[in-house]
Coordinates of C-alpha atoms in Angstrom, one line a residue:
Chain A
M1 CA 22.5 4.7 21.2
I2 CA 19.3 2.8 21.5
A3 CA 19.1 -1.1 22.2
A4 CA 16.5 -3.3 22.7
K5 CA 17.3 -6.4 24.9
E6 CA 14.8 -9.6 24.7
L7 CA 11.9 -7.4 24.2
A8 CA 8.5 -8.7 24.7
R9 CA 5.1 -7.6 24.4
H10 CA 2.1 -9.3 25.1
F11 CA -1.6 -8.5 24.9
D12 CA -4.4 -10.3 26.9
V13 CA -7.0 -11.1 24.1
S14 CA -9.2 -13.4 26.3
K15 CA -12.9 -13.0 26.3
P16 CA -14.5 -11.0 29.4
W17 CA -13.9 -12.9 32.7
L18 CA -17.4 -14.1 33.0
Q19 CA -17.7 -15.4 29.5
R20 CA -14.6 -17.3 29.7
T21 CA -15.1 -18.7 32.9
L22 CA -18.3 -19.9 32.1
A23 CA -17.1 -21.4 28.8
R24 CA -13.9 -22.7 30.9
E25 CA -11.6 -21.0 28.4
P26 CA -8.2 -20.5 29.1
K27 CA -6.7 -16.9 28.4
R28 CA -5.7 -16.1 25.2
I29 CA -2.5 -14.2 24.9
L30 CA -1.2 -12.6 21.9
R31 CA 2.5 -12.3 21.7
A32 CA 2.9 -9.4 19.4
V33 CA 6.6 -9.2 20.3
D34 CA 8.3 -12.2 21.3
G35 CA 12.0 -11.6 22.5
V36 CA 13.4 -9.0 20.1
T37 CA 17.1 -7.8 20.5
F38 CA 18.8 -5.4 18.3
D39 CA 20.9 -2.0 18.7
I40 CA 21.2 1.1 16.5
P41 CA 24.6 3.3 16.7
K42 CA 24.2 7.0 16.7
G43 CA 23.6 8.2 13.2
T44 CA 22.5 5.3 11.3
T45 CA 19.2 3.9 10.3
L46 CA 17.7 0.3 11.5
S47 CA 14.5 -0.8 9.6
L48 CA 12.1 -3.6 10.4
V49 CA 10.4 -5.2 7.7
G50 CA 7.7 -7.8 7.7
E51 CA 4.0 -8.6 6.9
S52 CA 1.1 -7.2 8.6
G53 CA 0.6 -8.6 12.3
C54 CA 4.6 -9.6 12.5
G55 CA 4.7 -6.9 15.4
K56 CA 6.9 -4.2 14.0
S57 CA 4.8 -1.6 14.8
T58 CA 4.4 -2.8 18.3
V59 CA 8.2 -2.7 18.5
A60 CA 8.1 1.2 17.2
R61 CA 5.7 2.0 20.2
L62 CA 7.6 0.2 22.6
V63 CA 10.7 1.8 21.4
V64 CA 9.4 5.3 22.0
G65 CA 7.8 4.1 25.4
L66 CA 4.0 4.6 24.2
Y67 CA 3.6 0.7 25.4
P68 CA 5.3 -0.6 28.4
P69 CA 7.4 -3.9 27.8
T70 CA 5.8 -7.2 29.2
A71 CA 9.5 -8.4 29.3
G72 CA 12.9 -7.2 28.4
Q73 CA 14.0 -3.4 28.2
V74 CA 14.7 -0.9 25.7
L75 CA 18.3 0.8 26.7
F76 CA 19.0 4.8 25.4
E77 CA 22.4 5.5 25.9
G78 CA 22.4 2.6 28.4
K79 CA 19.9 3.7 30.4
D80 CA 16.6 1.8 31.0
L81 CA 13.9 3.5 28.9
A82 CA 11.2 3.4 32.0
A83 CA 13.5 5.4 33.8
A84 CA 14.8 7.8 31.1
R85 CA 11.4 9.1 30.2
A86 CA 10.3 10.1 33.5
Q87 CA 13.0 13.1 32.4
P88 CA 11.7 15.5 30.2
E89 CA 14.9 16.0 28.6
M90 CA 15.1 12.4 27.3
R91 CA 11.7 12.6 26.1
R92 CA 12.5 15.7 24.1
R93 CA 15.3 13.4 22.1
M94 CA 13.1 11.0 20.7
Q95 CA 10.1 11.8 18.5
M96 CA 7.9 9.7 16.2
I97 CA 6.4 10.0 12.6
F98 CA 3.5 8.0 12.1
Q99 CA 1.7 6.4 8.8
D100 CA -1.4 8.2 8.4
P101 CA -0.8 12.2 8.0
Y102 CA -4.4 12.5 7.9
A103 CA -4.9 11.1 11.3
S104 CA -2.1 12.2 13.2
L105 CA -2.5 16.0 12.6
N106 CA -5.0 18.0 14.7
P107 CA -7.3 19.2 12.1
R108 CA -8.5 22.3 14.4
W109 CA -5.1 23.6 14.7
R110 CA -3.1 25.7 12.5
V111 CA 0.2 24.2 11.3
H112 CA 2.2 26.8 13.3
D113 CA 0.7 25.6 16.7
I114 CA 1.1 22.0 15.5
V115 CA 4.9 22.4 14.7
A116 CA 5.3 24.8 18.0
E117 CA 3.5 22.4 20.3
P118 CA 6.8 20.2 21.4
I119 CA 8.6 23.3 21.7
R120 CA 6.0 24.9 23.8
A121 CA 5.7 21.5 26.0
F122 CA 9.5 21.2 26.3
N123 CA 9.4 25.1 26.7
L124 CA 12.6 25.2 24.6
V125 CA 12.1 28.9 22.8
P126 CA 10.0 30.7 25.4
D127 CA 10.1 34.1 23.5
P128 CA 7.2 33.9 21.1
A129 CA 9.1 35.9 18.5
A130 CA 11.7 33.6 18.3
Q131 CA 9.2 30.9 18.6
R132 CA 8.1 32.0 15.3
E133 CA 11.1 32.1 13.9
R134 CA 11.9 29.0 14.7
V135 CA 8.8 27.2 13.2
A136 CA 9.5 29.4 10.2
E137 CA 13.1 27.7 9.8
L138 CA 11.4 24.2 10.4
L139 CA 9.0 24.7 7.7
R140 CA 11.7 25.7 5.2
Q141 CA 13.8 22.9 6.4
V142 CA 11.0 20.2 5.4
G143 CA 10.5 22.2 2.1
L144 CA 7.4 24.1 3.0
S145 CA 6.9 28.0 3.1
P146 CA 7.0 30.0 6.2
L147 CA 3.8 31.3 5.2
D148 CA 2.0 27.7 5.6
G149 CA 2.0 27.9 9.3
G150 CA -1.1 30.2 9.1
K151 CA -3.0 27.2 7.4
Y152 CA -4.9 24.1 8.7
P153 CA -3.9 20.7 7.6
H154 CA -6.8 20.1 5.5
E155 CA -5.5 22.6 2.8
F156 CA -2.6 20.3 2.3
S157 CA -1.9 17.4 0.1
G158 CA -1.1 14.2 1.7
G159 CA 2.5 14.4 1.2
Q160 CA 2.6 18.0 2.4
R161 CA 1.1 16.6 5.6
Q162 CA 3.7 14.1 5.7
R163 CA 6.2 17.1 5.8
I164 CA 4.3 18.9 8.8
S165 CA 4.7 15.8 10.6
V166 CA 8.5 15.6 10.2
A167 CA 8.9 19.3 11.3
R168 CA 6.9 18.6 14.2
A169 CA 9.1 15.7 14.9
L170 CA 12.1 17.9 14.4
S171 CA 10.8 20.9 16.3
S172 CA 12.0 19.4 19.7
N173 CA 15.6 18.8 18.3
P174 CA 15.4 15.1 18.7
E175 CA 18.4 12.9 18.2
F176 CA 16.4 9.8 17.6
L177 CA 13.3 9.6 15.4
V178 CA 11.1 6.4 15.2
C179 CA 9.3 6.4 11.6
D180 CA 6.3 4.0 11.5
E181 CA 5.4 3.3 7.7
P182 CA 6.0 7.0 6.9
T183 CA 5.4 6.6 3.4
S184 CA 2.9 3.9 3.0
A185 CA -0.2 6.4 2.9
L186 CA 1.4 8.2 -0.2
D187 CA 1.7 8.0 -3.5
V188 CA 4.8 7.0 -5.0
S189 CA 6.0 10.1 -6.7
V190 CA 5.2 11.9 -3.3
Q191 CA 6.9 8.8 -1.2
A192 CA 10.4 9.6 -3.1
Q193 CA 10.0 13.3 -2.1
I194 CA 9.6 12.3 1.7
L195 CA 12.4 9.2 1.5
N196 CA 14.6 12.1 -0.1
L197 CA 13.7 14.5 2.6
M198 CA 14.4 12.0 5.6
K199 CA 17.9 11.2 4.1
Q200 CA 18.7 14.7 3.9
L201 CA 17.8 15.4 7.3
Q202 CA 19.7 12.5 8.7
R203 CA 22.8 13.9 6.9
D204 CA 22.3 17.0 8.2
L205 CA 21.5 16.8 11.4
G206 CA 23.0 13.5 12.2
L207 CA 19.9 11.9 13.2
T208 CA 19.3 8.2 14.4
F209 CA 16.4 6.5 12.7
L210 CA 14.2 3.4 13.3
F211 CA 12.4 2.8 10.3
I212 CA 9.2 0.5 10.0
S213 CA 8.2 -0.5 6.8
H214 CA 6.6 -3.3 4.8
N215 CA 8.3 -2.3 1.5
L216 CA 11.7 -3.7 1.0
A217 CA 12.7 -1.5 -1.8
V218 CA 11.9 1.5 0.3
V219 CA 13.8 0.2 3.0
R220 CA 16.7 -0.8 1.0
Q221 CA 16.8 3.0 -0.2
V222 CA 17.4 4.3 3.5
S223 CA 18.7 1.6 5.9
D224 CA 22.3 0.6 7.2
R225 CA 21.0 -2.5 8.6
I226 CA 17.6 -4.3 8.3
G227 CA 15.9 -6.5 10.6
V228 CA 13.2 -8.8 8.8
M229 CA 10.3 -9.9 11.4
Y230 CA 8.2 -12.9 11.5
L231 CA 5.5 -13.5 14.0
G232 CA 6.9 -11.5 16.8
R233 CA 10.6 -12.1 16.3
I234 CA 13.5 -11.0 14.3
V235 CA 14.5 -14.1 12.2
E236 CA 17.5 -12.1 10.2
L237 CA 19.4 -9.2 11.2
A238 CA 22.1 -7.8 8.5
Q239 CA 24.0 -4.9 7.0
S240 CA 21.4 -4.0 4.5
E241 CA 23.4 -4.6 1.4
N242 CA 24.5 -7.9 2.3
L243 CA 20.9 -8.9 3.2
F244 CA 19.8 -8.0 -0.4
L245 CA 22.8 -9.7 -1.9
R246 CA 22.7 -12.6 0.3
P247 CA 19.2 -13.3 2.0
R248 CA 19.9 -16.1 4.3
H249 CA 16.7 -17.0 6.1
P250 CA 14.3 -18.6 4.0
Y251 CA 11.6 -16.4 4.9
T252 CA 13.7 -13.4 3.6
R253 CA 14.0 -15.3 0.6
A254 CA 10.4 -15.7 -0.1
L255 CA 9.5 -12.4 0.8
M256 CA 12.1 -11.0 -1.9
E257 CA 10.7 -13.5 -4.3
A258 CA 7.3 -12.4 -3.7
I259 CA 7.6 -8.7 -4.4
P260 CA 6.4 -7.8 -8.0
D261 CA 9.4 -6.3 -10.0
L262 CA 9.3 -4.0 -12.4
E263 CA 12.2 -5.8 -14.2
M264 CA 10.1 -8.8 -14.4
T265 CA 7.7 -7.8 -16.7
G266 CA 6.1 -10.8 -18.6
R267 CA 8.2 -13.5 -16.5
S268 CA 6.3 -15.7 -13.9
R269 CA 7.2 -16.9 -10.3
T270 CA 6.2 -19.2 -8.1
P271 CA 4.5 -17.5 -5.1
V272 CA 5.3 -18.8 -1.6
G273 CA 2.3 -20.5 0.0
G274 CA 0.3 -20.4 2.9
E275 CA -0.1 -17.5 5.2
V276 CA 1.3 -15.8 8.5
P277 CA -0.4 -17.9 11.1
S278 CA -1.9 -16.2 14.1
P279 CA 0.1 -14.8 16.7
I280 CA -2.6 -16.1 19.2
S281 CA -1.4 -19.6 18.8
P282 CA 1.9 -19.6 16.9
P283 CA 3.2 -22.9 15.6
S284 CA 5.5 -25.0 17.5
G285 CA 9.3 -24.8 17.0
C286 CA 10.2 -22.2 14.4
A287 CA 6.9 -20.2 13.7
F288 CA 8.1 -20.2 9.7
H289 CA 8.1 -24.1 10.0
P290 CA 4.6 -24.4 8.0
R291 CA 5.5 -22.5 4.8
C292 CA 9.1 -23.3 4.9
P293 CA 10.4 -25.6 2.3
L294 CA 13.6 -26.5 4.4
A295 CA 11.7 -27.5 7.5
N296 CA 12.2 -30.6 9.4
D297 CA 11.6 -32.3 12.6
R298 CA 13.7 -30.0 14.4
C299 CA 12.1 -27.1 13.1
R300 CA 8.7 -28.3 14.3
A301 CA 9.9 -28.9 17.7
E302 CA 12.5 -26.3 18.7
A303 CA 12.4 -22.5 18.0
P304 CA 15.6 -21.5 16.4
A305 CA 18.0 -18.9 18.4
M306 CA 19.7 -15.9 16.6
L307 CA 23.1 -16.8 15.8
D308 CA 25.1 -14.7 13.9
G309 CA 22.3 -12.8 12.5
V310 CA 20.1 -15.6 11.5
A311 CA 17.6 -17.3 13.5
C312 CA 17.1 -20.7 11.0
H313 CA 18.2 -24.2 11.8
A314 CA 18.6 -25.3 8.5
V315 CA 21.0 -22.2 7.7
Q316 CA 23.0 -22.9 10.9
E317 CA 23.2 -26.7 9.8
G318 CA 24.3 -25.6 6.2
R319 CA 21.0 -27.4 4.8
D320 CA 20.4 -24.6 3.0
Chain B
M1 CA -13.0 -5.5 -28.9
L2 CA -14.9 -6.7 -25.6
L3 CA -15.1 -3.4 -24.2
E4 CA -14.9 0.0 -25.7
V5 CA -14.7 3.3 -23.7
K6 CA -15.1 6.2 -26.2
D7 CA -14.7 9.9 -25.0
L8 CA -15.7 9.2 -21.6
R9 CA -16.6 12.2 -19.4
V10 CA -17.7 11.9 -15.8
E11 CA -19.0 15.3 -13.8
F12 CA -19.9 15.9 -10.5
P13 CA -22.1 18.8 -9.6
T14 CA -21.3 20.8 -6.7
R15 CA -22.0 24.0 -4.8
R16 CA -19.1 25.9 -6.1
G17 CA -19.8 24.5 -9.8
V18 CA -19.1 21.0 -11.8
L19 CA -16.3 19.3 -11.7
T20 CA -14.9 17.1 -14.3
A21 CA -13.5 14.1 -12.9
L22 CA -13.1 12.3 -15.9
N23 CA -12.5 13.9 -19.5
G24 CA -12.2 12.5 -22.7
V25 CA -10.9 8.7 -21.7
S26 CA -10.9 6.4 -24.3
F27 CA -9.6 3.0 -24.3
S28 CA -10.6 -0.7 -25.4
I29 CA -10.2 -4.2 -23.7
A30 CA -10.0 -7.2 -26.0
P31 CA -11.0 -11.0 -24.6
G32 CA -7.9 -12.6 -22.4
E33 CA -6.6 -9.2 -22.3
V34 CA -5.4 -7.7 -19.0
L35 CA -5.4 -3.8 -19.1
G36 CA -3.7 -2.2 -16.0
V37 CA -4.7 1.2 -15.2
V38 CA -2.5 3.4 -13.2
G39 CA -2.2 6.7 -11.5
E40 CA -2.1 8.2 -8.0
S41 CA -5.0 8.9 -5.8
G42 CA -7.5 11.3 -7.3
A43 CA -6.0 10.6 -10.8
G44 CA -9.8 9.0 -11.8
K45 CA -8.6 5.5 -12.2
S46 CA -11.2 3.9 -10.0
M47 CA -13.9 6.4 -11.1
T48 CA -13.1 4.9 -14.7
G49 CA -14.1 1.6 -13.1
A50 CA -17.0 2.6 -11.2
A51 CA -18.3 4.2 -14.3
I52 CA -18.2 0.7 -16.6
I53 CA -20.0 -1.1 -14.0
G54 CA -22.6 1.5 -13.7
L55 CA -21.6 2.2 -10.1
L56 CA -20.8 5.8 -9.9
E57 CA -21.5 7.4 -6.6
P58 CA -24.1 10.0 -6.9
P59 CA -24.1 13.1 -7.8
G60 CA -21.4 11.7 -10.3
R61 CA -23.0 11.4 -13.8
I62 CA -21.7 10.4 -16.9
A63 CA -21.5 13.8 -18.8
G64 CA -20.6 12.2 -22.2
G65 CA -19.2 9.5 -24.3
E66 CA -20.2 5.6 -24.7
I67 CA -19.2 2.7 -23.1
L68 CA -19.8 -0.5 -25.1
L69 CA -19.9 -3.8 -24.2
E70 CA -19.6 -6.2 -27.6
G71 CA -20.4 -3.5 -29.5
R72 CA -23.7 -2.7 -27.5
R73 CA -24.0 0.6 -25.4
I74 CA -24.3 0.0 -21.6
D75 CA -23.8 3.7 -20.3
N76 CA -27.5 4.5 -20.7
L77 CA -29.3 1.2 -19.5
P78 CA -32.1 1.3 -17.1
L79 CA -31.0 0.0 -14.0
A80 CA -32.5 -3.1 -13.9
E81 CA -30.8 -4.1 -17.5
M82 CA -27.7 -3.1 -16.0
R83 CA -28.0 -5.1 -13.0
K84 CA -28.5 -8.0 -15.1
I85 CA -25.2 -7.2 -16.8
R86 CA -23.2 -6.5 -13.6
G87 CA -22.5 -9.9 -12.2
K88 CA -23.3 -11.9 -15.5
R89 CA -21.2 -10.0 -17.9
I90 CA -19.1 -7.9 -15.9
G91 CA -17.6 -9.0 -12.5
A92 CA -16.3 -6.4 -9.9
I93 CA -13.4 -7.0 -7.2
F94 CA -13.1 -4.1 -4.7
Q95 CA -10.1 -3.4 -2.7
D96 CA -11.6 -4.4 0.8
P97 CA -13.1 -7.7 0.8
L98 CA -15.0 -7.2 3.8
T99 CA -17.3 -4.3 2.2
T100 CA -18.0 -6.9 -0.7
L101 CA -19.0 -9.6 1.5
N102 CA -22.3 -9.8 3.5
P103 CA -21.4 -10.7 7.1
L104 CA -24.4 -12.6 8.1
Y105 CA -24.1 -15.1 5.2
T106 CA -22.0 -17.9 4.7
I107 CA -19.8 -17.8 1.7
G108 CA -21.5 -20.8 0.4
R109 CA -25.0 -18.9 0.3
Q110 CA -23.4 -15.9 -1.2
L111 CA -21.8 -17.7 -4.0
V112 CA -24.9 -19.9 -4.7
E113 CA -27.2 -17.0 -4.7
T114 CA -24.8 -15.0 -7.0
M115 CA -24.9 -17.8 -9.5
Q116 CA -28.6 -18.4 -9.3
A117 CA -29.4 -15.0 -10.0
H118 CA -27.6 -15.4 -13.4
L119 CA -27.5 -19.1 -14.3
P120 CA -30.5 -21.6 -14.3
L121 CA -29.0 -23.8 -11.9
S122 CA -30.6 -26.0 -9.3
D123 CA -29.4 -25.5 -5.7
A124 CA -27.2 -29.0 -5.6
E125 CA -25.7 -28.0 -9.0
A126 CA -25.2 -24.6 -7.9
R127 CA -23.6 -25.8 -4.4
Q128 CA -21.3 -28.2 -6.2
R129 CA -19.9 -25.6 -8.7
A130 CA -19.4 -22.9 -5.8
I131 CA -16.9 -25.5 -4.1
G132 CA -15.4 -25.8 -7.6
W133 CA -14.9 -22.2 -7.5
L134 CA -13.5 -21.8 -4.0
E135 CA -11.1 -24.9 -5.3
Q136 CA -10.3 -23.0 -8.5
V137 CA -9.2 -19.7 -6.5
G138 CA -7.1 -21.7 -4.2
I139 CA -9.3 -22.3 -0.7
P140 CA -8.2 -25.5 0.8
A141 CA -10.9 -27.7 2.0
A142 CA -13.1 -26.0 0.0
A143 CA -16.2 -28.5 1.0
Q144 CA -15.6 -27.9 4.4
R145 CA -15.1 -24.2 4.4
I146 CA -18.1 -23.4 2.1
D147 CA -20.6 -23.3 5.2
A148 CA -18.1 -20.6 7.1
Y149 CA -19.1 -16.8 7.1
P150 CA -16.8 -14.1 6.0
H151 CA -15.3 -13.3 9.5
Q152 CA -13.7 -16.6 9.9
F153 CA -11.4 -16.1 7.0
S154 CA -8.3 -14.3 6.9
G155 CA -7.9 -11.2 4.8
G156 CA -6.1 -13.1 2.0
M157 CA -8.8 -15.9 1.8
R158 CA -11.6 -13.1 2.1
Q159 CA -10.1 -11.6 -1.1
R160 CA -10.1 -15.1 -2.8
V161 CA -13.8 -15.4 -1.9
V162 CA -14.4 -12.0 -3.3
I163 CA -12.6 -13.1 -6.6
A164 CA -14.7 -16.4 -6.7
L165 CA -18.0 -14.1 -6.2
A166 CA -16.7 -12.0 -9.2
L167 CA -16.1 -15.1 -11.4
C168 CA -18.8 -17.7 -10.3
A169 CA -21.4 -16.0 -13.0
E170 CA -18.6 -16.2 -15.5
P171 CA -18.1 -13.0 -17.0
Q172 CA -16.5 -11.8 -19.7
L173 CA -14.9 -8.7 -18.1
I174 CA -13.5 -8.4 -14.6
V175 CA -13.1 -4.9 -13.4
A176 CA -10.6 -5.4 -10.3
D177 CA -10.1 -2.2 -8.2
E178 CA -7.1 -2.2 -6.0
P179 CA -7.3 -6.0 -5.7
T180 CA -4.2 -6.5 -3.9
T181 CA -3.9 -3.2 -1.9
A182 CA -4.8 -4.5 1.1
L183 CA -2.9 -8.0 1.0
D184 CA 0.5 -8.6 2.2
V185 CA 3.4 -9.4 -0.7
S186 CA 3.3 -13.1 -0.5
I187 CA -0.6 -12.9 -0.6
Q188 CA -0.3 -10.5 -3.2
A189 CA 1.8 -13.0 -5.5
Q190 CA -0.7 -15.8 -5.2
I191 CA -3.7 -13.5 -6.4
I192 CA -1.7 -11.8 -9.3
A193 CA -0.9 -15.4 -10.2
L194 CA -4.6 -16.5 -10.2
L195 CA -6.0 -13.3 -12.3
K196 CA -3.3 -14.0 -15.0
R197 CA -4.4 -18.0 -15.0
L198 CA -8.1 -16.6 -15.6
A199 CA -7.2 -14.3 -18.5
R200 CA -4.9 -17.0 -20.0
E201 CA -7.2 -20.2 -19.2
Q202 CA -10.8 -18.7 -19.3
R203 CA -10.3 -15.8 -21.7
T204 CA -11.8 -13.4 -19.2
A205 CA -10.7 -9.7 -20.1
I206 CA -9.5 -7.6 -16.8
M207 CA -9.4 -4.4 -16.5
L208 CA -6.4 -3.9 -13.4
V209 CA -6.7 -0.7 -11.3
T210 CA -4.1 -0.1 -9.1
H211 CA -1.2 2.3 -8.2
D212 CA 1.2 -0.5 -8.0
M213 CA 3.5 -0.4 -11.1
G214 CA 5.2 -3.6 -9.7
V215 CA 1.7 -5.6 -9.9
I216 CA 1.2 -3.8 -13.2
A217 CA 4.4 -5.1 -14.5
E218 CA 3.8 -8.5 -13.8
T219 CA 0.4 -8.6 -14.7
A220 CA -1.1 -6.5 -17.6
D221 CA -0.8 -6.8 -21.2
R222 CA -1.3 -3.0 -21.8
V223 CA -1.3 -0.1 -19.5
A224 CA -3.1 3.1 -19.3
V225 CA -1.4 6.0 -17.3
M226 CA -4.1 8.6 -15.7
Y227 CA -3.3 11.9 -14.5
A228 CA -5.9 14.7 -13.4
G229 CA -9.0 12.8 -15.0
R230 CA -7.2 11.6 -18.3
I231 CA -5.2 9.1 -19.9
I232 CA -1.9 10.5 -20.7
E233 CA -0.2 7.3 -22.0
I234 CA -1.5 3.9 -23.0
G235 CA 0.3 1.3 -24.6
P236 CA 1.7 -2.4 -24.0
V237 CA 3.3 -2.7 -20.7
R238 CA 7.1 -3.3 -21.7
Q239 CA 7.1 0.0 -23.5
V240 CA 5.7 2.0 -20.9
V241 CA 7.6 0.7 -18.3
R242 CA 10.9 0.9 -20.1
H243 CA 10.5 3.6 -22.8
A244 CA 7.8 5.9 -20.9
Q245 CA 7.1 8.7 -23.7
H246 CA 4.9 11.0 -21.4
P247 CA 7.5 12.7 -18.9
Y248 CA 4.9 12.2 -16.0
T249 CA 5.1 8.4 -16.7
A250 CA 8.7 8.5 -16.8
G251 CA 8.7 10.6 -13.7
L252 CA 6.7 8.0 -11.9
M253 CA 8.7 5.0 -13.1
A254 CA 12.0 6.9 -11.8
S255 CA 10.6 7.8 -8.6
I256 CA 9.7 4.2 -7.5
P257 CA 12.5 2.8 -5.2
P258 CA 14.3 0.4 -6.8
L259 CA 14.6 -3.4 -5.4
D260 CA 17.8 -4.2 -6.6
R261 CA 20.4 -1.3 -5.7
K262 CA 20.5 1.5 -3.3
V263 CA 20.4 5.3 -5.2
E264 CA 21.6 7.9 -3.5
R265 CA 18.8 10.1 -4.3
L266 CA 15.4 8.9 -5.6
A267 CA 13.8 10.8 -8.5
Q268 CA 11.1 13.0 -7.5
I269 CA 8.4 14.7 -9.2
D270 CA 8.0 18.2 -7.4
G271 CA 5.0 19.1 -6.2
S272 CA 1.5 17.0 -6.5
M273 CA -1.4 16.3 -8.9
P274 CA -3.9 19.4 -9.1
R275 CA -7.5 19.0 -7.5
L276 CA -10.2 19.0 -9.8
N277 CA -11.2 22.3 -9.3
A278 CA -7.7 24.0 -10.2
I279 CA -6.7 21.9 -13.2
P280 CA -4.5 24.1 -15.1
P281 CA -5.4 25.2 -18.6
G282 CA -3.3 23.4 -21.4
C283 CA -1.6 20.1 -20.5
P284 CA -2.6 19.5 -16.5
F285 CA 1.0 18.2 -16.0
S286 CA 2.6 21.2 -17.3
P287 CA 3.4 23.1 -14.1
R288 CA 5.0 20.0 -12.9
C289 CA 6.9 19.1 -15.8
P290 CA 10.8 19.2 -16.6
H291 CA 10.2 19.8 -20.1
V292 CA 7.5 22.5 -20.4
F293 CA 7.1 25.0 -23.3
E294 CA 4.6 27.7 -24.1
R295 CA 2.6 25.8 -26.2
C296 CA 1.9 23.3 -23.1
R297 CA 0.6 26.2 -21.2
V298 CA -2.0 27.0 -23.3
S299 CA -3.2 24.2 -25.6
R300 CA -4.1 20.5 -24.3
P301 CA -2.4 17.8 -26.3
E302 CA -4.7 14.6 -27.1
L303 CA -3.3 11.2 -27.0
M304 CA -0.9 10.9 -30.2
P305 CA 1.5 8.3 -31.4
A306 CA 4.9 8.3 -29.4
G307 CA 7.1 5.7 -30.2
A308 CA 5.8 2.3 -29.2
T309 CA 2.8 3.7 -27.1
D310 CA 0.2 6.8 -27.3
A311 CA 1.2 9.6 -24.9
A312 CA -0.8 13.1 -24.7
C313 CA 2.1 15.2 -24.8
W314 CA 3.3 18.0 -27.6
L315 CA 6.8 16.8 -27.4
H316 CA 5.9 14.0 -29.7
D317 CA 3.7 16.5 -31.9
Q318 CA 5.9 16.0 -34.8
P319 CA 5.0 18.4 -38.3
G320 CA 2.5 16.8 -40.2
A321 CA 1.0 14.8 -37.7
S322 CA -2.4 15.8 -36.7
A323 CA -2.9 17.6 -33.6

């Protein structure tokens, strides 16, 4: 349904021209996303996980067209996204849910108007009475009361606000939803409510999801396939259960090792050393090599290509 | 006991009446012990930490109860006295390292100043110790980086500097409020390992406030679970995580997405925590509780022995036990 081909997005983070010229500095380019390829079949969920700065949110924004790509393209049902988004009908079919329900809802609008906005923008239900009915139905669908439509966002808790965001995203009858850390700002008991709701909606409405998260446990609950990102690239892409049962890339393994686990009470473990390098000056070769226990000269010199779901020389050479 | 908190009550006067943010909070921490304090946002866990270090945001005030450090009350000390205790005997680590560090001073100067405020050290000695502390918390090339400014460090490195600052006057107690929440998992694991080592080697007591049960399970010896300004369960970490006695703790544990398997549907606690101005009578959890019965709605349970933990729940009120 949706596919990304060698998608890249670079940001120019140079100092202003005059300063740069006087200091004889070169331009500084931040390669937020650097060649990402994936596809999401209809009705399934692809998740992208990674630490902060790995480019996962930038991918989300590229996929819905909030940023134009620097290189590569996004295909929506085989058509280039840039062309597809020119048609309102195509825009209607994709929606986004953001991380912070405190920032993504207009505090001066009533919930009814927030949820109805996409309906009005695409002129889906012109009759006001029918529109009211549709909003009430959406609010019921996400577990709120139709009476909540008359309230303002500040009257709701974080979890309820995220339900409003979901209702708004659903109001244009989309087929594809991009969720950027939809539960990261929520408490854990409320997070479970929202994750259950999203899974329920996917079953009922046949939605396709691109799910962005830093939390591997959350991702395991919702995904069909998972892409692990590091410094602007996908380093491993696999079926969800395979990834957890048989993580192959050293970074995926390190990430899983690092997660504090309830079952591990009292046991100690060895944390991964080092930190994510700056995407402005990424390491040569494989970006993970300075932290990788399996790195050798080839890793330092040559960036590995994605082969059979994993981009790692060591795995491909059988050194792992 | 190093720290004892007895029946602590914190109130916020507002235009619409007094809000009780903490109500009857009691616990203690021994030297070398890590006490985890968990709960959802608004449960009062950060407020408890702030009350202990004497940094409650006005108009919040301690309206009842006592806080004792080595048997001596510290909740009613004059400001100047408290300032001597803070830093010297109680160190604090906050969530956001940028707000703790002064952006205009090098980290070395901040460390030296903190140490000299509490310990009789010459400039050279203090600097030498500062380098030692930076090495302790795992900052590579500490001798070179001591003259760097906070903005020259990454998030994880800054949090290490904050920890070094909290440690450098060698406090007996550290109050760490969400010390790893702003950090990525791989850095988080490094910081947790560091805190555990301190408790073990220096016998530092740590009060670790976080909403992340995984962090607690890995780090804490005992856990206090807070809900609506009260401790509703407290006990050894293993028991609380595996055999929670309070329905809220059990619900909280069940709602954590498991890492080791996929479940069709996550357990969820319906509804949300009551706001401070609308705490129900009786047990504050009663409107969301799956085991609620009549008594819960009218009368508030205190902590009582329940299995291997203490839980504030009428389900554990056996005949003959004091209620």
